[in-house]
Structures are given as C-alpha cells and as structure tokens.
C-alpha cells in the first residue's frame, strides 16, 4: 500500500466504514477528500460502534495523521460535537488536521437546503438538509467562506456580512422565510474558531510531504460512484466527486501519485430515495435483504431500497474510477437466499445494453437482464479465507469478477474488524 484511494462503487452505504477502518490500520495518513457530514461511516471496534461523519476513520487507531482535505465542506458544529463524542470515549483526536482551503457550512446553507427541497415538492432530491449542496454552490460561485477564514476574524466578518445581505434577500423574496442575524452567527462561530484554530493546517503540503517520504496514505471516499456529480445518476447525486479523481482534487495531489483504487461494493445493491433502480427487488426478497442487511440510513434512519447485484453499475464504477480491486462487503447477508440473481445487462428498446446510461429517462425504461446462480445456506460469518466459503459462494465471487473485469481483493462477512477475508 502506498497511496490507495477507497471509493464506493454503488449508491453509497457499501460498508466503506468497515473497509477504511481495515485499511487505516496499515496506513500512516488517512485523508477525507469530499462531501461533508452527510456521510455516515459505521465502524465496529470490538463490540463498540462508532459513527463518523467528518473525521477520517484512521482516528480510531492512535497516532495516525488524519486529514480533512480541501474538497470537504466542514460544518464546525458537527465537527466539534464529533470531536467531543470521540474524546468522551477515550479516542485521542490530536492528530487531526483540517484543510485551510476546505469550505465552511454556515447556518444559512442548512436553511437554504431545507427551503429548496421544500420548493422542489414532488421532485425532491432527498438531500440530508445539512447544507452540503448550498455550501458547494457558494464554493463554485466564489462566495464561499473557507476554514482558513476562521484564522482572520476581520476577513470572516467581512465575507459573512456580504453573504448575509444576499442570502437574506433570497430567503425573503424567493422562499418567504426569515433571514439570519450577523451577530448571532458571529457569536456561534467565534466559539468554533477558538476550538478549531489549532487544527487548521495546509493539508495539501502535509499529504504531499507524506507521499514524498514514502508514507502510506489512504484516501477515504464517502458516498459512492452513482452519487458522483458527473458520473452518477444526475440530478439524484451529491454535490461533490466521490470518484477516484475526486481524491486528487479534494486532497490536492497529482494523479501520478495514486497507486491503487479499491472500489467497495456490497454483494447486492441498495439505493436511498427516489430515482430509477433497474435491479430493485420488492416483496419477500427485498425485505429479507433489508432486514438481514439492516439497510436503514445511518444518518437519517430511512429504509433503503434493495436489489440484486448489478454488474452494469460495477462496470461503470470500474471504468470511471480505474478500479484495481474490489472490496466485496455484506456477503453474509445473502446467506439463505437461493437461487441468487446477478444483473448482467439491461434490456432497452428491444436491445441489450451493457453500459450504464447517462439519461435517467433511459434508465427508467431499462429492464434488468438476470443470470440465476445457486445460493448457499451455510453461515459464513466465521470464514477467514476463501477456502472457508461454500463452493456456491466462491462461484458467485468468481462470476462477479468475470462480469466486472476487476479482481476481488477483500471480502467482508460481517461488521466486525476480524470478519474480513483477504484474497491472496
Ligand atoms: P457512507 O459513507 O454513508 O456510504 O457509509 P458506509 O459505506 O460506511 O455504509 P454504512 O455506514 O451504511 O455501513 C453499512 C453497515 O453495514 C454498518 O452498520 C456496518 O457495520 C455494516 N457492515 C459492514 N460490512 C458488513 C458485512 O460484511 N456484513 C454485515 N452483516 N454488515 C456489515
């Protein structure tokens, strides 16, 4: 492992938390490169469950340098709360650094997020209303306020004053909502500034120095390929770039520095919220997947839509991320479902297509083409090598590799750290 990017290969919630935690043990530096507190990694350490929203999973191992990169949008309220929560549980967070170039989430971003979702009515995107989208909008519009601005209070006050004038007008005129008070925000953010100041750093320099010194760096993605602003199911996407290229942009490293890209894929498919999902299964099997896989949102508690493994999606993920390997998670959830189905292509307009379409209208009309394969009944949660898995389970993995064209490197057979198989 030199510089590994870990990405979600589906619609997020692939169990990246567990895999990052596993890889973080071997890394010396762990970097979050996009998204914000809308991500919700769940990591089990022994019997203890940790839910991380902004802090890289590496924090659960003492002494790892953990960086929140420039591509992340930081809600200081959430960050401070997360740091306090970790400290209460005895986790040392002194090795965390936050990029001075990362953008801040301000209270009005959350207000705008909620107001805009409400205005969309039926066409809601299903955002978590945490202000992530509006903060990225400000970044692109070049009116964003950055973490580094917390180091210069006059600068912060000036930018906030200018932004509020515009935001309050928009809230009043377009959404008929009350505006925000400058002094109230200044008051709240002075506290965050005091608290976070020692952690603010030039993380671009820190990560590049680490790479130059040959230290092992893990770039930890949140969300997933199909939620990528460009490569995902637009407009039902997130406002950042969870794909591997996003790691270069969001951490400030060149693509030539990346040595491996690992895609985390669940052994089946899930999706949260609206939008087409060709391999979705409802009824008994859908319910079994949801219950056995505990498919409810980490942050929102929303039930997730469940479906068969879709290799059209995984081939798309393999391509746009340049995957060198797959970490297959939640294989244990499929135990007892027999036969299993794998989606190999889509039937559209009388033809079979194998590539993931850009148009949601097309995707909506796609019928899944399935291949039926035998399932297994054996409990696999204690398996620690490929040889421990039933033959049908090994065939399922092999078929996935053939259809996607990428080898499976890691297999998760349960939520705990030790429930992991490394494929030699
Ligand atoms: P996002 O970044 O929000 O996409 O999160 P994530 O990819 O980390 O997914 P999430 O937090 O929803 O994690 C999935 C859940 O599955 C967590 O509760 C994990 O503990 C659990 N989990 C992870 N791997 C496995 C596995 O192999 N088997 C089982 N049964 N559960 C797993």
XYZ file of C-alpha atoms in Angstrom, residues 94-253:
160
model
C -4.915 15.442 18.486
C -3.605 14.048 15.180
C -6.483 15.553 13.167
C -5.800 18.468 10.811
C -8.357 20.402 8.770
C -7.533 21.978 5.442
C -7.456 25.761 5.436
C -8.874 25.514 1.896
C -11.936 23.453 2.884
C -15.209 25.351 2.756
C -17.381 26.028 5.769
C -21.036 25.230 6.184
C -22.896 28.154 7.687
C -26.382 28.162 9.229
C -27.882 29.718 6.100
C -26.645 26.795 3.984
C -28.852 24.499 6.030
C -31.764 26.933 5.777
C -31.386 27.172 2.005
C -31.057 23.392 1.696
C -34.356 22.808 3.516
C -36.146 25.653 1.718
C -35.044 24.437 -1.717
C -36.022 20.820 -1.012
C -39.453 22.004 0.083
C -39.827 24.125 -3.046
C -38.957 21.117 -5.256
C -42.059 19.323 -3.932
C -42.509 16.040 -5.796
C -39.126 16.448 -7.456
C -37.161 16.354 -4.177
C -33.577 15.138 -4.454
C -33.690 13.684 -0.953
C -30.824 15.747 0.447
C -29.960 15.335 4.123
C -30.659 19.090 4.599
C -27.270 19.561 6.202
C -26.298 22.432 3.959
C -23.803 20.446 1.902
C -25.217 21.358 -1.533
C -25.590 25.096 -0.862
C -22.053 25.246 0.559
C -20.674 23.711 -2.655
C -22.841 26.139 -4.647
C -21.145 29.041 -2.823
C -17.743 27.487 -3.464
C -18.447 27.318 -7.189
C -19.999 30.787 -7.197
C -16.812 32.001 -5.480
C -18.666 33.373 -2.491
C -17.769 30.550 -0.118
C -16.140 31.099 3.259
C -13.226 28.797 3.959
C -11.936 27.148 7.100
C -8.822 29.317 6.789
C -11.006 32.408 7.149
C -11.595 31.394 10.771
C -7.970 32.408 11.342
C -8.656 36.009 10.300
C -11.729 37.299 12.092
C -11.987 40.562 10.129
C -11.908 38.610 6.873
C -14.544 36.219 8.207
C -16.813 39.049 9.372
C -16.492 40.878 6.045
C -17.355 37.833 3.943
C -20.215 36.846 6.204
C -21.656 40.372 6.124
C -21.612 40.390 2.318
C -23.088 36.890 2.031
C -25.855 37.520 4.520
C -27.061 40.578 2.648
C -27.614 38.430 -0.432
C -28.854 35.304 1.365
C -31.429 37.139 3.468
C -32.833 38.772 0.358
C -33.143 35.411 -1.389
C -34.779 33.828 1.663
C -37.316 36.614 1.914
C -38.115 37.056 -1.766
C -37.982 33.504 -3.084
C -38.781 31.333 -0.105
C -40.725 33.730 2.114
C -38.536 32.753 5.061
C -36.881 34.841 7.773
C -33.246 35.804 7.369
C -30.181 35.251 9.579
C -28.637 37.633 12.101
C -24.970 38.507 11.614
C -24.138 38.841 15.303
C -25.766 35.533 16.215
C -23.671 33.675 13.654
C -20.508 35.569 14.615
C -21.088 34.656 18.218
C -21.569 30.970 17.461
C -18.614 30.781 15.067
C -16.172 32.565 17.418
C -16.515 29.540 19.669
C -15.791 27.152 16.784
C -12.876 29.291 15.623
C -11.296 29.190 19.072
C -11.777 25.460 19.257
C -10.651 24.517 15.741
C -7.837 27.032 15.199
C -5.060 24.707 16.429
C -6.213 22.039 13.967
C -6.291 24.203 10.835
C -3.349 23.484 8.545
C -2.096 23.379 4.973
C -3.126 19.751 4.483
C -2.070 19.834 0.817
C 1.513 20.259 1.955
C 1.130 17.635 4.694
C -0.183 14.964 2.340
C 2.351 15.699 -0.393
C 5.204 15.594 2.113
C 3.933 12.262 3.365
C 3.833 10.888 -0.190
C 7.330 12.216 -0.889
C 8.578 10.453 2.233
C 7.040 7.191 1.004
C 4.482 7.058 3.798
C 1.339 5.030 3.237
C -1.653 7.242 2.533
C -5.282 6.189 2.392
C -7.784 8.481 0.659
C -11.167 7.759 2.124
C -14.180 8.430 -0.089
C -17.708 8.984 1.137
C -20.968 8.322 -0.748
C -20.444 6.376 -3.988
C -19.836 6.392 -7.739
C -23.512 6.706 -8.674
C -23.787 9.740 -6.403
C -20.882 11.487 -8.155
C -21.849 14.879 -9.539
C -20.662 13.937 -13.047
C -20.667 10.126 -13.176
C -23.740 9.467 -11.051
C -27.475 9.376 -11.629
C -27.796 13.144 -12.072
C -29.676 15.011 -10.605
C -30.068 12.451 -7.791
C -26.450 12.893 -6.821
C -24.339 14.567 -4.201
C -22.635 17.906 -4.844
C -19.075 16.591 -4.846
C -16.868 13.987 -6.547
C -16.769 10.681 -4.660
C -14.989 9.008 -7.600
C -11.237 8.419 -7.547
C -10.425 11.617 -9.462
C -12.094 13.484 -6.626
C -9.335 12.283 -4.309
C -6.741 14.170 -6.368
C -8.813 17.346 -6.426
C -10.084 17.114 -2.877
C -6.744 16.332 -1.278
C -4.513 18.324 -3.620
C -2.373 15.502 -5.015
